[in-house]
XYZ file of C-alpha atoms in Angstrom:
685
model
C 131.634 114.413 122.295
C 129.471 111.308 121.873
C 129.459 108.220 124.080
C 129.647 104.633 122.860
C 125.877 104.389 123.351
C 125.399 107.441 121.129
C 127.644 105.921 118.448
C 125.772 102.603 118.573
C 122.444 104.383 118.229
C 123.702 106.307 115.183
C 124.995 103.123 113.522
C 122.046 100.954 114.628
C 124.306 98.427 116.340
C 124.182 96.927 119.816
C 126.594 98.094 122.537
C 128.095 94.575 122.512
C 128.949 94.975 118.828
C 130.382 98.433 119.521
C 132.640 97.144 122.294
C 133.745 94.278 120.044
C 134.637 96.743 117.276
C 136.759 98.748 119.728
C 138.514 95.575 120.884
C 139.296 94.621 117.282
C 140.422 98.122 116.366
C 137.577 98.636 113.884
C 136.524 101.849 115.620
C 138.821 104.119 117.594
C 137.694 106.208 120.586
C 139.200 109.659 120.913
C 139.245 109.517 124.686
C 137.561 108.241 127.827
C 135.593 109.824 130.625
C 135.741 107.438 133.525
C 134.910 104.076 131.975
C 133.008 105.588 129.021
C 134.552 105.820 125.560
C 134.166 109.147 123.755
C 133.937 109.926 120.018
C 133.707 113.208 118.129
C 130.576 113.957 116.112
C 132.729 114.316 112.987
C 134.222 110.849 113.496
C 130.803 109.225 113.970
C 129.399 110.980 110.897
C 132.386 109.855 108.826
C 132.120 106.277 110.108
C 128.410 106.217 109.333
C 129.053 107.415 105.782
C 131.796 104.817 105.302
C 129.480 102.046 106.469
C 126.814 103.212 104.045
C 129.092 103.202 101.028
C 131.306 100.254 101.981
C 134.557 102.209 102.224
C 135.637 100.366 105.376
C 137.636 97.620 103.689
C 137.423 95.138 106.566
C 133.653 95.249 106.250
C 133.462 95.574 102.473
C 132.315 92.005 101.829
C 130.130 91.863 104.905
C 128.977 95.291 105.895
C 127.331 96.002 109.210
C 124.087 94.106 108.675
C 122.380 95.721 111.665
C 122.822 99.093 109.992
C 120.692 97.924 107.079
C 118.329 95.732 109.105
C 115.932 98.653 109.403
C 115.840 98.743 105.611
C 115.062 95.029 105.515
C 112.129 95.171 107.937
C 108.846 95.762 106.121
C 107.297 97.442 109.135
C 104.137 98.458 107.259
C 103.402 94.865 106.227
C 101.534 94.191 109.481
C 99.836 96.686 111.845
C 102.122 98.866 113.940
C 100.190 97.717 117.026
C 100.938 94.044 116.396
C 102.694 92.295 119.305
C 104.779 90.469 116.694
C 106.358 93.522 115.056
C 108.990 94.202 117.757
C 109.775 90.475 117.870
C 110.427 90.369 114.118
C 112.548 93.497 114.400
C 114.626 91.943 117.184
C 114.965 88.702 115.232
C 116.354 90.512 112.193
C 118.590 92.726 114.313
C 120.006 89.783 116.271
C 120.761 87.793 113.128
C 122.416 90.811 111.525
C 124.485 91.476 114.642
C 125.514 87.842 114.828
C 126.643 87.878 111.191
C 128.535 91.129 111.680
C 130.305 90.038 114.854
C 131.100 86.660 113.307
C 132.751 88.344 110.337
C 134.754 90.667 112.559
C 135.998 87.966 114.947
C 136.894 85.430 112.258
C 140.582 84.581 112.604
C 142.871 82.061 110.864
C 142.880 78.697 112.597
C 146.254 76.919 112.628
C 146.289 73.223 111.790
C 149.180 70.862 111.217
C 151.050 72.207 108.226
C 148.365 74.661 107.135
C 146.355 77.684 108.061
C 142.663 77.819 107.272
C 140.118 80.575 107.736
C 137.291 79.968 110.177
C 134.124 80.381 108.155
C 131.951 83.241 109.443
C 128.296 82.725 110.277
C 125.949 83.205 107.343
C 122.188 82.750 107.356
C 121.597 79.914 104.897
C 118.344 78.967 103.220
C 118.072 75.971 105.541
C 118.537 78.187 108.601
C 115.926 80.617 107.327
C 113.438 77.775 106.893
C 114.297 76.497 110.376
C 113.445 79.927 111.804
C 110.192 80.025 109.838
C 109.331 76.481 110.932
C 109.925 77.421 114.566
C 107.645 80.445 114.226
C 105.006 78.362 112.435
C 105.026 75.783 115.249
C 104.457 78.581 117.736
C 101.527 79.976 115.720
C 99.993 76.504 115.450
C 100.316 76.091 119.215
C 98.543 79.435 119.786
C 95.787 78.829 117.219
C 95.044 75.084 117.307
C 93.925 72.943 120.299
C 96.624 70.604 121.627
C 94.919 67.437 120.471
C 94.747 68.672 116.849
C 98.225 70.155 116.440
C 99.849 66.955 115.177
C 97.633 67.114 112.059
C 99.551 70.237 110.952
C 103.000 68.639 111.191
C 103.049 67.760 107.468
C 102.804 71.452 106.619
C 105.873 72.144 108.782
C 107.779 69.176 107.348
C 107.149 70.430 103.809
C 108.736 73.733 104.804
C 111.699 72.356 106.769
C 112.191 68.567 106.724
C 115.283 68.603 108.963
C 115.206 69.010 112.729
C 118.869 70.061 112.797
C 118.909 73.636 114.082
C 122.255 73.341 115.870
C 123.937 75.987 113.736
C 121.480 78.669 114.857
C 122.292 80.688 117.987
C 120.140 79.739 120.957
C 118.833 83.274 121.517
C 117.582 83.392 117.918
C 115.852 80.017 118.266
C 114.258 81.108 121.528
C 112.713 84.142 119.825
C 110.729 81.897 117.481
C 108.756 80.631 120.459
C 107.491 84.077 121.416
C 105.144 84.979 118.556
C 101.381 85.375 118.905
C 98.719 84.257 116.437
C 96.857 87.321 115.169
C 93.911 86.637 112.795
C 94.517 88.043 109.321
C 98.188 88.822 110.033
C 100.943 87.390 107.851
C 103.674 87.186 110.482
C 105.464 84.372 108.659
C 105.498 86.440 105.487
C 106.977 89.441 107.305
C 109.833 87.346 108.686
C 110.515 85.773 105.318
C 110.504 88.889 103.167
C 112.432 90.953 105.706
C 115.298 88.455 105.735
C 115.584 88.239 101.971
C 118.266 90.338 100.348
C 117.226 93.668 98.846
C 118.886 92.878 95.524
C 116.941 89.631 95.172
C 113.670 91.456 95.769
C 114.517 93.937 93.016
C 115.441 91.349 90.393
C 112.329 89.334 91.155
C 110.133 92.419 90.956
C 108.766 91.726 94.438
C 107.354 94.734 96.283
C 105.392 93.432 99.253
C 102.049 95.039 99.935
C 101.499 96.944 103.200
C 98.585 95.616 105.237
C 96.693 98.897 104.975
C 96.786 98.690 101.171
C 95.502 95.105 101.230
C 92.566 96.342 103.304
C 91.966 99.269 100.937
C 91.786 96.962 97.932
C 89.416 94.551 99.678
C 87.352 97.507 100.888
C 86.705 98.613 97.311
C 85.538 95.085 96.470
C 83.170 95.209 99.451
C 81.911 98.618 98.364
C 80.934 97.094 95.035
C 79.211 94.190 96.887
C 81.595 91.806 95.151
C 82.977 90.106 98.266
C 79.766 90.271 100.290
C 78.191 88.103 97.599
C 81.290 85.936 97.260
C 80.063 82.566 98.505
C 80.159 81.041 95.040
C 82.925 83.147 93.494
C 86.249 81.641 92.457
C 89.047 83.964 93.618
C 92.681 83.960 92.438
C 95.767 85.840 93.585
C 98.204 85.109 90.725
C 101.277 86.335 92.611
C 100.123 85.481 96.104
C 103.483 85.388 97.869
C 102.857 84.189 101.407
C 99.117 84.773 101.032
C 98.476 88.159 102.617
C 95.565 89.094 100.311
C 93.874 85.692 100.662
C 94.499 85.746 104.404
C 92.578 89.022 104.762
C 89.509 87.909 102.812
C 86.317 87.511 104.886
C 86.234 84.180 106.755
C 82.797 83.505 105.280
C 84.312 82.903 101.835
C 84.869 79.131 101.570
C 88.475 77.952 101.474
C 87.621 75.899 98.396
C 86.984 79.123 96.458
C 90.520 80.441 96.963
C 93.506 79.935 94.678
C 97.003 81.345 94.738
C 100.050 81.005 92.486
C 103.647 82.015 92.994
C 107.039 81.057 91.596
C 108.695 81.146 95.016
C 108.269 77.734 96.651
C 108.935 78.956 100.182
C 106.259 81.632 99.791
C 103.706 79.017 98.742
C 104.643 76.723 101.650
C 104.103 79.635 104.047
C 100.835 80.578 102.344
C 99.579 77.019 102.904
C 100.410 77.260 106.609
C 98.746 80.696 106.862
C 95.525 79.580 105.185
C 95.484 76.244 107.018
C 95.570 78.154 110.305
C 92.926 80.634 109.189
C 90.430 77.961 108.144
C 91.716 75.279 110.552
C 92.057 72.884 107.634
C 95.287 70.842 108.050
C 94.781 68.759 104.888
C 98.003 69.340 102.956
C 96.618 67.713 99.804
C 93.724 70.195 99.814
C 96.101 73.151 99.991
C 98.341 71.693 97.298
C 95.361 71.924 94.942
C 94.653 75.557 95.825
C 98.051 77.143 96.518
C 100.528 76.172 93.837
C 104.076 76.862 92.716
C 103.075 77.987 89.256
C 103.968 80.618 86.666
C 100.795 82.612 86.062
C 102.068 83.749 82.683
C 102.108 80.112 81.519
C 98.568 79.390 82.718
C 96.328 77.824 80.070
C 93.288 80.021 79.512
C 91.173 76.940 78.767
C 91.852 75.215 82.108
C 90.043 77.447 84.604
C 88.449 80.876 84.770
C 87.804 83.065 87.791
C 85.214 85.512 89.107
C 87.757 87.670 90.947
C 91.474 88.095 90.306
C 93.214 90.321 92.821
C 96.557 91.171 94.350
C 99.822 92.936 93.700
C 101.457 91.435 90.598
C 105.250 91.521 90.182
C 106.728 94.787 88.927
C 109.848 95.024 86.808
C 110.741 91.335 86.712
C 113.628 90.355 84.461
C 113.169 87.765 81.702
C 115.555 85.436 79.887
C 115.871 85.456 76.104
C 113.699 82.316 75.851
C 111.072 83.855 78.114
C 111.019 87.003 75.983
C 110.354 84.889 72.897
C 107.479 83.120 74.638
C 106.014 86.399 75.905
C 106.241 88.004 72.470
C 104.409 85.051 70.900
C 101.760 84.853 73.639
C 100.870 88.378 74.768
C 100.147 91.707 73.120
C 102.141 93.384 75.906
C 104.953 90.928 75.240
C 105.551 92.634 71.898
C 106.783 95.782 73.669
C 110.505 96.510 73.538
C 110.833 95.981 77.299
C 107.656 94.270 78.532
C 106.867 94.817 82.193
C 105.624 91.942 84.302
C 102.656 93.867 85.712
C 101.393 94.599 82.184
C 101.682 90.902 81.345
C 99.935 89.854 84.567
C 97.115 92.276 83.789
C 96.680 90.979 80.248
C 96.747 87.367 81.434
C 94.164 88.153 84.122
C 91.803 89.641 81.544
C 92.000 86.379 79.619
C 91.293 84.245 82.702
C 88.390 86.329 84.028
C 84.822 85.258 83.420
C 82.608 87.781 81.642
C 81.416 90.161 84.340
C 84.336 89.153 86.552
C 86.398 91.669 88.514
C 90.109 92.429 88.377
C 91.596 94.448 91.248
C 95.343 95.062 91.265
C 97.847 97.255 93.068
C 99.906 98.748 90.241
C 102.511 101.475 89.746
C 100.885 104.764 88.767
C 102.976 104.682 85.601
C 100.498 102.178 84.157
C 98.122 105.118 83.689
C 100.424 107.609 82.036
C 103.743 106.279 80.757
C 104.006 105.639 77.028
C 105.549 102.180 77.388
C 102.310 100.899 78.948
C 99.996 102.043 76.159
C 99.259 98.467 75.012
C 97.732 97.414 78.332
C 95.707 100.643 78.452
C 94.295 99.858 75.017
C 93.369 96.344 76.172
C 91.686 97.736 79.285
C 89.677 100.169 77.142
C 88.620 97.345 74.861
C 87.805 94.662 77.429
C 86.827 96.309 80.727
C 84.847 98.944 82.584
C 86.493 100.928 85.379
C 84.690 100.811 88.743
C 87.231 102.104 91.296
C 90.599 103.843 91.104
C 92.625 104.937 94.112
C 95.805 107.010 93.916
C 98.025 105.815 96.780
C 101.253 107.786 96.381
C 104.451 106.180 97.724
C 103.256 103.357 99.984
C 105.915 100.653 99.610
C 108.744 100.410 102.141
C 112.120 101.447 100.680
C 110.648 102.048 97.194
C 109.855 105.439 95.682
C 107.122 104.567 93.230
C 103.634 106.125 93.313
C 100.999 103.420 93.115
C 97.300 102.924 92.439
C 94.572 100.397 93.114
C 92.723 99.765 89.868
C 89.474 97.804 89.901
C 87.819 96.928 86.587
C 85.024 94.651 85.438
C 85.378 92.517 82.341
C 82.707 93.991 80.096
C 82.005 95.218 76.588
C 80.548 98.452 78.018
C 82.522 101.673 77.662
C 85.364 102.194 80.115
C 83.670 104.932 82.184
C 80.076 103.771 81.788
C 79.713 102.740 85.449
C 80.614 106.213 86.774
C 83.766 105.029 88.565
C 84.778 106.391 91.951
C 88.243 107.966 92.162
C 90.041 108.262 95.507
C 93.044 110.305 96.569
C 94.029 110.666 100.213
C 90.872 111.661 102.084
C 88.824 112.815 99.098
C 86.824 111.026 96.433
C 84.586 111.835 93.488
C 82.621 110.130 90.754
C 83.294 110.520 87.061
C 79.879 111.220 85.571
C 80.640 113.044 82.330
C 81.879 111.603 79.075
C 85.624 111.902 78.587
C 87.834 111.451 75.590
C 89.916 108.340 76.205
C 92.740 106.758 74.252
C 95.535 104.380 75.117
C 97.937 107.339 75.182
C 97.187 108.109 78.838
C 94.600 107.624 81.583
C 94.381 110.796 83.646
C 91.494 110.512 86.076
C 92.837 112.513 89.003
C 90.411 115.374 88.472
C 86.690 115.848 89.081
C 84.375 116.574 86.180
C 84.676 120.362 86.566
C 88.487 120.267 86.428
C 88.379 117.948 83.458
C 85.987 120.319 81.666
C 88.466 123.194 82.075
C 91.388 121.026 80.961
C 89.444 119.862 77.931
C 88.557 123.477 77.101
C 92.250 124.376 77.104
C 93.212 121.293 75.147
C 90.655 121.866 72.396
C 91.108 125.637 72.084
C 90.329 126.596 68.462
C 93.325 127.639 66.350
C 95.775 126.915 69.173
C 99.350 126.172 68.149
C 101.751 123.642 69.639
C 105.540 123.600 69.894
C 105.683 120.029 68.640
C 107.510 120.287 65.327
C 107.793 124.045 65.814
C 110.744 124.412 68.175
C 114.320 123.391 68.789
C 115.155 121.785 72.118
C 118.495 121.237 73.829
C 119.746 119.950 77.145
C 122.058 122.029 79.255
C 125.739 121.170 79.476
C 126.860 118.087 81.409
C 130.436 118.785 82.462
C 131.071 115.406 84.055
C 133.311 117.212 86.541
C 131.473 120.148 88.112
C 133.856 120.350 91.047
C 136.859 120.882 88.798
C 135.262 122.906 85.988
C 132.899 125.278 87.801
C 134.424 128.252 89.599
C 133.015 130.882 91.923
C 135.300 133.697 90.724
C 135.247 135.556 87.420
C 138.427 135.595 85.372
C 139.343 136.824 81.923
C 138.958 133.315 80.525
C 135.657 132.143 81.987
C 131.982 133.084 81.660
C 128.719 132.745 83.552
C 126.918 129.416 83.405
C 123.380 129.053 84.730
C 121.767 126.368 86.872
C 118.069 125.603 87.192
C 117.861 127.513 90.470
C 118.928 130.685 88.646
C 115.914 130.592 86.322
C 112.784 132.563 87.160
C 109.751 133.579 85.158
C 110.820 135.902 82.338
C 114.343 136.564 83.644
C 117.258 134.825 85.305
C 119.537 135.849 88.120
C 123.229 135.995 87.294
C 125.030 133.614 89.655
C 128.609 133.500 90.854
C 129.215 130.384 88.837
C 131.681 130.442 85.966
C 133.152 128.030 83.459
C 136.101 128.114 81.090
C 133.997 126.503 78.387
C 135.720 123.883 76.267
C 133.135 121.570 74.657
C 135.736 118.840 74.174
C 136.276 118.608 77.918
C 132.569 118.249 78.737
C 130.717 114.970 79.001
C 127.660 116.114 77.029
C 127.120 119.240 74.967
C 124.302 120.244 72.615
C 125.079 121.978 69.315
C 126.791 125.260 70.178
C 124.270 127.142 68.057
C 121.607 126.365 70.677
C 123.594 127.984 73.499
C 124.725 130.904 71.349
C 121.385 131.587 69.642
C 120.526 135.311 69.331
C 117.518 134.644 71.542
C 116.275 131.558 73.363
C 114.156 130.453 76.300
C 115.702 128.751 79.313
C 113.569 126.600 81.609
C 113.879 124.680 84.853
C 114.020 120.950 84.210
C 113.119 119.933 87.785
C 110.497 121.367 90.104
C 107.062 120.530 88.743
C 106.400 124.122 87.653
C 106.636 125.898 84.308
C 109.399 128.498 84.678
C 110.756 130.062 81.465
C 113.258 132.914 81.158
C 114.309 134.972 78.143
C 117.970 135.108 77.108
C 119.469 137.251 74.376
C 123.003 137.212 75.811
C 124.050 133.742 74.539
C 124.367 132.528 78.131
C 125.509 128.973 78.873
C 123.476 126.649 81.076
C 123.981 123.371 82.931
C 121.703 120.364 82.523
C 119.296 121.481 85.261
C 118.445 124.345 82.925
C 117.347 123.348 79.440
C 116.684 125.293 76.238
C 113.773 125.734 73.864
C 113.812 127.965 70.776
C 110.231 128.352 69.474
C 109.618 128.869 65.779
C 105.892 129.348 65.194
C 105.016 131.538 62.255
C 103.682 134.975 63.237
C 104.171 134.355 66.974
C 107.091 136.059 68.730
C 109.341 134.260 71.186
C 108.442 136.626 74.016
C 104.725 136.098 73.403
C 105.195 132.319 73.511
C 107.180 132.714 76.750
C 104.270 134.637 78.274
C 101.888 131.790 77.409
C 104.247 129.144 78.805
C 104.617 131.121 82.053
C 100.946 131.976 82.562
C 98.566 130.431 85.101
C 96.375 128.814 82.452
C 99.356 126.838 81.125
C 100.457 126.049 84.673
C 97.040 124.589 85.416
C 97.137 122.572 82.204
C 100.592 121.185 83.014
C 99.808 120.265 86.626
C 96.510 118.559 85.833
C 97.616 116.773 82.692
C 101.120 115.621 83.580
C 101.613 115.853 87.366
C 105.342 115.536 86.825
C 108.299 116.855 88.800
C 110.322 116.876 85.589
C 109.478 119.284 82.778
C 109.898 117.111 79.714
C 110.114 118.160 76.100
C 106.987 116.108 75.366
C 105.101 118.115 78.005
C 106.137 121.486 76.589
C 105.277 120.399 73.062
C 101.660 119.705 74.060
C 100.872 123.004 75.794
C 98.255 124.908 73.748
C 99.417 128.338 72.568
C 96.542 130.649 71.571
C 96.883 132.503 68.319
C 97.155 136.270 68.715
C 97.221 139.277 66.425
C 100.177 141.648 66.188
C 98.655 144.277 68.495
C 97.989 141.741 71.255
C 101.503 140.379 70.983
C 102.897 143.902 71.050
C 101.006 144.700 74.278
C 102.278 141.515 75.912
C 105.842 142.058 74.713
C 105.831 145.592 76.147
C 104.973 144.233 79.603
C 107.692 141.575 79.302
C 110.215 144.245 78.341
C 109.259 146.195 81.463
C 109.797 143.064 83.568
C 113.181 142.431 81.959
C 114.272 146.035 82.451
C 113.172 145.981 86.085
C 115.107 142.747 86.699
C 118.238 143.690 84.789
C 118.511 147.316 85.882
C 116.429 147.770 89.039
C 118.527 150.705 90.271
C 117.668 152.852 87.233
C 113.933 152.686 87.734
C 111.487 154.139 90.139
C 110.434 152.916 92.647
C 113.888 152.172 93.968
C 113.474 150.198 97.216
C 113.572 146.426 96.992
C 110.051 146.112 98.391
C 108.707 148.587 95.838
C 110.512 146.754 93.052
C 108.915 143.453 94.102
C 105.512 145.095 94.256
C 105.978 146.568 90.769
C 107.163 143.223 89.405
C 104.192 141.375 90.909
C 101.786 143.920 89.418
C 103.354 143.511 85.965
C 103.163 139.714 86.261
C 99.479 139.790 87.227
C 98.666 142.217 84.411
C 100.382 139.862 81.980
C 98.634 136.820 83.458
C 95.211 138.429 83.080
C 95.884 139.215 79.420
C 96.864 135.581 78.829
C 93.725 134.305 80.554
C 91.586 136.209 78.047
C 93.402 134.569 75.131
C 92.194 131.152 76.344
C 88.537 132.267 76.216
C 87.936 131.149 79.795
C 84.871 132.267 81.724
C 85.274 134.479 84.775
C 84.292 131.586 87.043
C 86.872 129.294 85.435
C 89.565 131.962 85.766
C 88.690 132.378 89.445
C 88.807 128.619 89.905
C 92.293 128.335 88.357
C 93.582 131.268 90.401
C 92.233 129.659 93.559
C 93.868 126.333 92.661
C 97.250 128.042 92.245
C 96.997 130.669 94.975
C 99.511 128.986 97.268
C 102.047 128.222 94.545
C 105.380 130.005 94.232
C 105.256 132.606 91.440
C 108.995 132.210 90.762
C 109.442 135.922 90.147
C 113.058 137.056 89.759
C 113.297 139.622 92.559
């Protein structure tokens, strides 16, 4: 059994809130031990799930805000060692608790002849600004001498003109007087963005940059001696938010060189306070000229140009119909079916950079590879030279989106002419050899030697491709797996495969059956694909090439897709061997780096031509693998360990034959084997 303290810890609520919920009947103890309430683990787990999905009707319109407060705190925005981080966390938690308790304790208030509902507490925009103003006053007091503090009052008044804070709880107001001024730290920004609703951040395309990533971006500029020689350089952050990039620039760069734009007025007001404190310049008119509420995409290219444009532009912003028309008429990227704001911000930056100027952005990794961003890649190839590229992985709080720092110089020189440095985790390398580049994709996450091998595979003479030479189909989407899939065989059902049942060359027959009626399924490919005399099945998810042969007309779910090759003079089993081999695996991993195995990926894999004798040798080995997997008890050796050993030997023999078909040198073969040595072979025993 769990205590009330245990329950509160699981739900991220305070004990006071927990006791209040018991009093109001919102949670129900299953017993008491002394004065302590007790709850079963099952009850707490169920309650936690109901809070997450909003099933508790009394909390449906105002769910437990403390439970999600951890999701609202951008803890990576400032250093973990900051004295302000626990204060911001407590501030958010207290506000969320106050809202939650207010909603729970709201009761009808009787008046003469009527009954009205007491309005629950809700953090308004005015209250939020009052909190920010209180924090700003505290930072001014810690940073600025007493006799000069009055000069900064106009900056506070711009943020929050009213002194009426009566509607805020006293303990929340008292917290605002506890913050410390830390040079280069955007405490005001952390408070502001953490209290904004998650849905608003998504629609605005605002993903706030962790402090470590800001420092990484500025570090690359230092490495190129761009900031160290920045005394006369005009610097712009076109989506500056509350000013975290500008705040972290070296103090030796004059304030008059800095500019920042943002559409969010509160962000700009906070940025002005941040920069005023950094430079100890209280002149509000000065900051109004440098930090502006302005739409960067409407900036006139003839007004002002810059030496450095940096920052983290908006991602995935939504646009109105009128805005789409303007973007289509103004930008090359605006002509895309669904233009992305970061593409548009990149194109606009290229137009506002001086020749020789530097652009350094934090961008989603998709800008390098995804087809919808090909226009901006073509513009980058045409107008810039790459100097630094860092692969960051998933670095944004609450957002799964791999990201990069891309630094380019506006130049007519070729894109790789400056031998750019590429970073990933703790390693780095320079690109020193010429590479074939198009707007189709930028894949730079490989040193020159790896690229040479990839290029060798890609340009293999007489190689075939499955593009235009194969039929593809998705597995079945039932729309009701729980009802339609059974674990017992009957006279009316048949086996249906999932992705986890697929291994290289063969599949394992699961205890999963379906009474297949296409009309009852949500999505079904042409039946001829499932019932083909022979076909290849492959795992859709997993980041590995895993293809199995099927000549039993077996059904498959949508985690297990279908390809039916049709290349003249090449057998299906031979093509399967190529798709399963280490050379193809290396090609796939290095070229696509995708968890999903897409049709477009499979279509691009080079398939060496082979004569009939070679194909016959390979097919014979595959047949031995299939026989061993389908009828292991009929073959010698008979123990499971011996069967696995035999299967592994057959796989390696097959893999070596495939290596030779790619005309790879012994050293390149050894290199590929070493790269893949720790990978799962996905063998079917």
